[in-house]
C-alpha cells in the first residue's frame, strides 16, 4: 500500500468513528428532548405528584418565582414553595380533587392551563376560575403560575 492510500484509509476510520460518536450523542439527547416537550407525560407525573402529596416532586417541576394571583406575593424559591404548598394547592381550589379529572387546555405551543372550581363548589365545572399555568422552559415543562381569573 502506498502512503496516500494509508492516509485516506486512516481518514475514513476517523470519520467513521466520529459518525458513531455523533449518532450515539443524538440517540442520547433526542429522547430527552421529546420527553421535555411532551406535555401529556409532564401532566401525568405532575398531577399524580399533587394527588399523592409529593411536595418535593412537585417543587422540582415548578418554575421560580411562581406567579400568584393579584395581590398575593410570588413564591420565590423551593423553600418558600414547600412552606406555602397548602396555600397553592388547597387554597381557593382543591387541586387534589380537581386534577383527578381536569383536562389541560392548550393556550399555545409553550403554555397549557388547568381550570379548577372553588373548593366550596367542586362539581361546578361551569364556574372554574382557578387557573394553574404551565410553561415550556429550557429545561422542559414547569408549573409557572396560579391565578384567579375573577380577580
Backbone as a ProteinNet text record, in pm:
[ID]
protein_1_A
[PRIMARY]
XXXXXXXXXXXXXXXXXXXXXXXXXXXXXXXXXXXXXXXXXXXXXXXXXXXXXXXXXXXXXXXXXXXXXXXXXXXXXXXXXXXXXXXXXXXXXXXXXXXXXXXXXXXXXXXXXXXXXXXXXXXXXXXXXXXXXXXXXXXXXXXXXXXXXXX
[TERTIARY]
83	0	86.9	37.9	111.4	73	152.5	129.3	-1.4	-34.4	-159.6	-281.1	-271.2	-381.9	-397.9	-286	-291.7	-353.4	-318.6	-374.2	-524.9	-571.3	-714.5	-788.6	-726.5	-788.1	-801.1	-697.1	-699.5	-804.5	-819.6	-921.2	-1060.7	-1081.9	-1214	-1246.2	-1148.3	-1169.3	-1201.9	-1131.5	-1156	-1297	-1336.7	-1471.7	-1577.1	-1553.2	-1648.1	-1661.4	-1550.3	-1552.3	-1629.4	-1608.8	-1682.5	-1831.3	-1863	-2004.4	-2073.6	-2004.1	-2061.2	-2082.7	-1985.5	-1995.6	-2113.9	-2126.5	-2237.9	-2372.2	-2379.3	-2504.2	-2541.8	-2443.9	-2470.4	-2518.6	-2453.9	-2496	-2638	-2670.2	-2806	-2907.9	-2879.4	-2971.8	-2990.2	-2884.9	-2895.5	-2972.9	-2959.1	-3021.6	-3164.3	-3195.2	-3328.3	-3440	-3430.7	-3541	-3567.2	-3461	-3480.5	-3552	-3517.7	-3584	-3732	-3764.2	-3904.6	-3977.3	-3913	-3975.2	-4003.3	-3909.5	-3925.6	-4035.1	-4062	-4162.6	-4298.8	-4309.4	-4435.3	-4515.4	-4613.7	-4690.1	-4770.8	-4826.7	-4911.1	-4832.2	-4706.6	-4623.4	-4593.9	-4562.5	-4539.3	-4664.5	-4781.6	-4906.7	-4938.1	-4916.7	-4943.2	-4856.9	-4728.5	-4637.2	-4671	-4696.4	-4724.1	-4854.2	-4961.6	-5090.9	-5086.2	-5017.5	-5002.7	-4928.5	-4825	-4747.6	-4832.2	-4913.7	-5002.4	-5105.1	-5167.2	-5268.6	-5208.7	-5084.7	-5018.1	-4955.3	-4956.6	-4897.6	-4745.7	-4684.7	-4539	-4482.4	-4473	-4436.1	-4300.2	-4200.7	-4066.7	-4067.1	-4140.6	-4150.7	-4218.5	-4327.4	-4399.2	-4308.1	-4231.6	-4139.5	-4035.5	-3986	-3886.9	-3946.2	-4077	-4145.6	-4203.4	-4156.6	-4207.9	-4101.3	-4144.4	-4056.9	-4065.8	-3949.8	-3946.3	-3890.9	-3942.1	-4052	-4184	-4269.5	-4401.1	-4498.9	-4560.8	-4658.2	-4783	-4835.3	-4953.9	-5062.5	-5186.7	-5296.8	-5268.8	-5344.8	-5333.4	-5335.2	-5239.1	-5232.5	-5165.6	-5123.4	-5055.8	-4909.5	-4821	-4677.5	-4635.2	-4549.5	-4498.2	-4421.7	-4418.4	-4342.6	-4200.6	-4104.6	-3971.3	-3878.9	-3890.4	-3798.8	-3860	-3783.1	-3831.8	-3872.1	-3790.4	-3820.4	-3953	-3973	-4096.9	-4214.8	-4191.8	-4295.1	-4339.6	-4244.4	-4277.3	-4354.1	-4317.8	-4385.8	-4529.9	-4549.7	-4679.9	-4759.6	-4716.7	-4777.5	-4930.2	-4978.8	-5123.1	-5196.2	-5135.9	-5195.7	-5214.1	-5115.3	-5116.5	-5216.7	-5215.5	-5294.9	-5422.4	-5439.8	-5560.1	-5624.3	-5585	-5636.9	-5777.9	-5792.3	-5925.1	-5982.9	-5895.8	-5939.9	-5876.5	-5942.5	-5886.3	-5821.1	-5692.5	-5621.9	-5618.7	-5605.7	-5602.3	-5727.6	-5841.7	-5967.7	-5980.8	-5951	-5964.6	-5875.1	-5749.4	-5652.9	-5686	-5772.6	-5810.6	-5884	-5958.7	-6036.6	-6013.6	-5926.9	-5903	-5843.8	-5887.9	-5835.9	-5752.4	-5622	-5537.2	-5587.9	-5579.9	-5618.5	-5493.2	-5469.7	-5351.2	-5378.8	-5297.3	-5311.1	-5218.7	-5102.3	-5005.3	-4909.5	-4812.8	-4714.4	-4631.6	-4626.2	-4542.9	-4623.1	-4755.5	-4835.2	-4962.3	-4986.1	-5110.7	-5168.9	-5299.8	-5366.7	-5466.6	-5486.4	-5585.8	-5677.9	-5807.1	-5904.2	-5976	-5982.8	-6047.1	-6154.4	-6262.5	-6365.7	-6321.9	-6395.7	-6370.2	-6392.3	-6317.9	-6331.4	-6468.2	-6537.2	-6672	-6775.7	-6743.9	-6836	-6758.8	-6706.5	-6616.9	-6680.5	-6813	-6878.8	-6922.5	-6896.1	-6937.3	-6831.7	-6835.8	-6737	-6758	-6877.5	-6906.1	-6837.2	-6815.6	-6750.7	-6620.8	-6516.5	-6387.2	-6282.2	-6278	-6191.3	-6046.6	-6014.5	-5878	-5793	-5694.5	-5614.4	-5472.7	-5431.2	-5294.4	-5225.6	-5113.2	-5047	-4916.6	-4893.5	-4774.6	-4705.6	-4573.5	-4496.1	-4383.6	-4352.4	-4236.9	-4114.7	-4021.4	-3898.2	-3781.3	-3662.5	-3542.6	-3520.4	-3563.7	-3543.7	-3668.7	-3766.7	-3887.7	-4008.5	-4119.4	-4243.7	-4231.6	-4287.7	-4285.2	-4417.7	-4457.5	-4570.1	-4520.5	-4589	-4535.5	-4622.2	-4748.1	-4830.6	-4966.9	-5025.9	-5159.1	-5234.4	-5360.5	-5435.5	-5583.2	-5652.7	-5798.4	-5844.6	-5903.4	-5938.7	-6051.9	-6116.9	-6222.8	-6165.4	-6039.1	-5979.8	-5903.4
-118.9	0	124.4	221.8	347	432.8	531.4	621.9	698.1	738.1	812.3	724.1	594	501.8	482.5	475	460.4	584.6	702	826.5	833.7	795.7	801.6	695.7	577	473.7	522.8	588.6	644.3	753.2	834.6	940.6	881.5	775.5	710	654.1	589.7	535.7	647.1	760	872.7	928.5	942.4	993.4	895.1	766.6	664.6	668.1	684.7	692.5	814.1	927.2	1048.9	1033.1	966.4	944.4	860.8	757	673.9	755.8	836.9	921.7	1018.3	1079.9	1172.9	1099.6	981.1	903.3	867.6	828.2	793.2	915.1	1029.9	1152.5	1192.7	1180.5	1213.9	1121.1	993.1	897.9	925.9	969.9	1001.2	1130.4	1227.1	1357.2	1365.3	1300.2	1312.7	1262.8	1146.2	1105.3	1206.8	1267.9	1369.3	1490.8	1530.2	1645.7	1616.3	1495.3	1460.7	1455.3	1398.5	1387.3	1525.1	1617.6	1750.4	1830.5	1801.3	1878.5	1809.6	1692	1618.5	1658.8	1746.6	1795.1	1684.4	1594	1490.4	1405.4	1374.6	1298.3	1382.7	1510.6	1600.8	1608.9	1629.4	1646.3	1521.7	1405.6	1280.4	1273	1304.5	1299.2	1408.3	1530.4	1643.2	1620.9	1587.3	1569.2	1451.9	1344.9	1230.4	1271.4	1354.7	1400.6	1490.1	1577.5	1663.4	1577.4	1484.5	1397.9	1315.3	1269	1188.3	1273.6	1406.7	1494.1	1490.4	1458.8	1451.2	1591.8	1667.7	1808.8	1831.6	1751.4	1769.9	1747.5	1647.1	1620.7	1736.7	1786.6	1899.3	2022.2	2044.1	2158.5	2149.9	2029.9	2011.7	2040.4	2032.3	2052.8	2194.4	2282.7	2419.4	2520.5	2624.1	2735.7	2845.6	2894.6	3002.3	3129.5	3244.2	3261.6	3216.4	3156.7	3109.9	3225.5	3258.1	3367	3329.3	3424.6	3401.9	3503	3482	3573.2	3717.5	3808.1	3950.6	3974.8	4051.3	4086.1	3982.1	3870.5	3765.2	3761.7	3764.5	3765.6	3637.9	3653.5	3539.4	3444.6	3317.4	3216.1	3220.8	3262.1	3295.4	3177.6	3068.8	2956.9	2828.3	2720.1	2588.5	2589.3	2652.4	2657.4	2728.9	2841	2918.1	2834.5	2762.3	2676.6	2568.2	2500.5	2392.9	2447.1	2566.8	2629.5	2669.7	2711.3	2761.6	2660.1	2535.8	2430.8	2425.5	2422.8	2414.5	2536.8	2653.6	2775.6	2762.4	2702.1	2688.8	2582.9	2467.2	2355	2325.6	2390.5	2366.9	2498.1	2607.5	2739.7	2758.3	2831.3	2856.7	2734.6	2650.5	2528.2	2407.6	2293.9	2168.9	2101.6	2130	2078.2	1925.5	1864.2	1718.4	1659.8	1713.3	1664.7	1706.3	1828.4	1881.1	1807.9	1783.6	1724.8	1581.3	1515.9	1377.3	1369.5	1475.4	1471.5	1591.8	1682.5	1803.9	1770.5	1847.4	1833.5	1956.4	1937.1	2051.3	2120.1	2252.4	2331.2	2394.5	2369.2	2424.5	2568.7	2658.8	2801.1	2840.2	2775.2	2798.1	2679.8	2681.7	2573.3	2566.2	2677.1	2684.4	2701.3	2689.8	2709.3	2624.8	2560.8	2488.3	2544.6	2527.3	2573.3	2468.9	2464.5	2378.6	2471.2	2456.4	2537.8	2451.7	2500.9	2428.3	2515.2	2450.9	2525.9	2556.7	2644.9	2672.3	2544	2527.7	2404.7	2392.9	2506.6	2501.8	2447.1	2452	2402.2	2317.7	2204.1	2124.3	2065.6	2053.9	1995.9	2100.5	2226.6	2335.7	2356.2	2271.3	2277.3	2400.4	2457.4	2577.6	2700.8	2700.2	2811.9	2760.7	2763	2712.5	2822.5	2919.8	3036	3022.3	2912.2	2897.8	2833.1	2907.8	2866.2	2831.2	2709.5	2662.7	2672.1	2743.4	2773.3	2694.5	2634.9	2553.8	2606.7	2620.6	2675.3	2581.2	2583.2	2508.9	2598.4	2553.9	2628.6	2557.5	2611.7	2548.5	2409.7	2387.5	2256.9	2169.7	2204.9	2125.3	2196	2125.1	2181.9	2208	2319.9	2358.1	2422.1	2404.3	2475.9	2618	2715.3	2851.4	2955.1	2920	3022.6	2973.4	3049.4	3024.3	3156.1	3150.7	3273.2	3247.4	3351.4	3350.6	3446	3394.1	3479.5	3576.9	3560.1	3653.2	3780.4	3778.5	3894.8	3982.4
0	0	0	-70.4	-75.2	44.8	73.6	186.9	170.4	47.2	24.6	53.1	19.5	47.8	198.5	270.5	416	479.6	432.4	485.5	463	342.6	315	397.9	416.6	500	645.2	694.2	830.1	842.6	739.4	739.8	744.9	668.5	666.8	804.9	868.3	1002.8	1102.3	1091	1182.3	1161.1	1035.7	1005.3	1056.4	1032.7	1078	1231.4	1301	1447.7	1496.6	1431.2	1468.2	1439.4	1329.5	1294.5	1402.5	1448.3	1555.2	1682.4	1714.8	1833.1	1818.9	1702.6	1678.5	1688.9	1630.8	1635.9	1779.6	1857.8	1998	2075.5	2054.9	2123	2083.8	1956.9	1911.2	1977.4	1980.4	2043.4	2192.5	2256.6	2399.3	2423.9	2337.1	2357.6	2305.7	2197.4	2136.6	2227.3	2290.7	2378.9	2489.3	2542.9	2646.2	2590.8	2470.6	2409.3	2389.9	2344.1	2326.7	2460.2	2560.2	2691.8	2750.1	2730.9	2787.9	2718.4	2591.5	2519.7	2518.9	2578.3	2580.6	2704.2	2684.7	2798.8	2865.8	2789.1	2849.9	2949.6	2917.8	3012.3	3136.7	3115	3227.5	3314	3253	3327.2	3409.8	3351.5	3423.9	3550.1	3536.1	3651	3752.5	3704.1	3793.1	3869.4	3799.5	3866.9	3964.6	3928.2	4019.7	4145.9	4130	4246.1	4336.5	4277.8	4358.3	4431.8	4361.5	4421.3	4536.5	4519.6	4622.4	4733.4	4716	4817	4818.9	4704.6	4694.3	4669.3	4775.3	4767.1	4701	4734.5	4678	4526.8	4481.5	4337.1	4267.2	4325.4	4267.3	4262.4	4366.5	4371	4259.2	4232.6	4125.7	3988.5	3975.8	3848.5	3838.3	3924.4	3933.2	3893.7	3822.4	3782.1	3887.4	3929.9	4030	3969.5	4009.1	4104.3	4042.6	4126.6	4084	4093.7	3981.9	3977.4	4057.7	4133.6	4216.1	4178.6	4226.2	4193	4235.1	4177	4205.2	4356.6	4403.3	4544.6	4633.4	4576	4652.8	4609.7	4706.4	4679.5	4606.4	4504	4428.1	4520.4	4482.4	4556.3	4501.4	4585.3	4535.1	4507.7	4585.6	4567.3	4622.6	4614.6	4658.3	4806.3	4889.7	5033.6	5059.3	4992.8	5003.8	4951.8	4843.3	4783.7	4882.1	4942.3	5036.5	5157.3	5202.6	5315.4	5277	5150.9	5106.5	5022.6	5024.3	4942	4957.8	5080.9	5103	5050.1	5061.4	5006.8	4854.9	4789	4643.6	4597.6	4659.4	4609.9	4689.4	4804.3	4884.2	4927	4862.3	4895.9	4843.7	4734.5	4678.2	4607.2	4552.7	4483.9	4552.5	4540.9	4589.2	4468.7	4448.4	4331.6	4330.1	4446.1	4452.3	4388.5	4422.1	4365.9	4219.1	4188.1	4053	3953.2	3991.6	3899.1	3861.1	3937.2	3904.1	3770.7	3736.6	3612.4	3521.6	3561	3482.5	3345.6	3246.9	3111.3	3079	3054.2	3019.4	2892.3	2892.5	2775	2717.1	2589.4	2523.7	2486	2540.2	2509.6	2395	2388.7	2281.5	2281.7	2191.8	2186.4	2314	2388.1	2507.8	2636.4	2630.5	2752.6	2752.1	2866.5	2894.5	3023	3038.6	3160.4	3206.5	3337.8	3400.3	3479.1	3461	3534.1	3636.5	3760.1	3869.7	3933.1	3981.1	4053.2	4196	4260.8	4402.3	4481.3	4591.3	4669.6	4736.4	4756	4814.6	4715.8	4587.1	4483.9	4382.1	4427.6	4343.9	4217.9	4214.5	4098.1	3996.3	4024.4	3935.8	3826.8	3724.5	3616.6	3527.9	3530.7	3450.9	3509.3	3640.4	3707.3	3769.3	3687.2	3731.9	3710	3802.4	3781	3828.9	3894.9	3946.7	3837.5	3790.8	3675.5	3718.2	3685.5	3705.6	3569.4	3563.4	3437.4	3427.4	3309.9	3284.4	3159.8	3168.4	3056.6	3017	2887.9	2838.2	2855	2937.5	2964.1	2897	2911	2854.2	2911.8	3034.6	3098.3	3093.7	3011.7	2998.6	3056.4	3068.6	3120.6	3269.8	3313.2	3454.6	3492.4	3617.7	3677	3695.9	3633.7	3630.6	3700	3728.6	3791	3834.8	3924.6	3977.8	3968.7	3927	3910	3937.1	3983.7	3993.1	3885.2	3777.7	3664.9	3696.6	3811.7	3853.1	3917	3951.9	4021.8	3925.4
[MASK]
+++++++++++++++++++++++++++++++++++++++++++++++++++++++++++++++++++++++++++++++++++++++++++++++++++++++++++++++++++++++++++++++++++++++++++++++++++++++

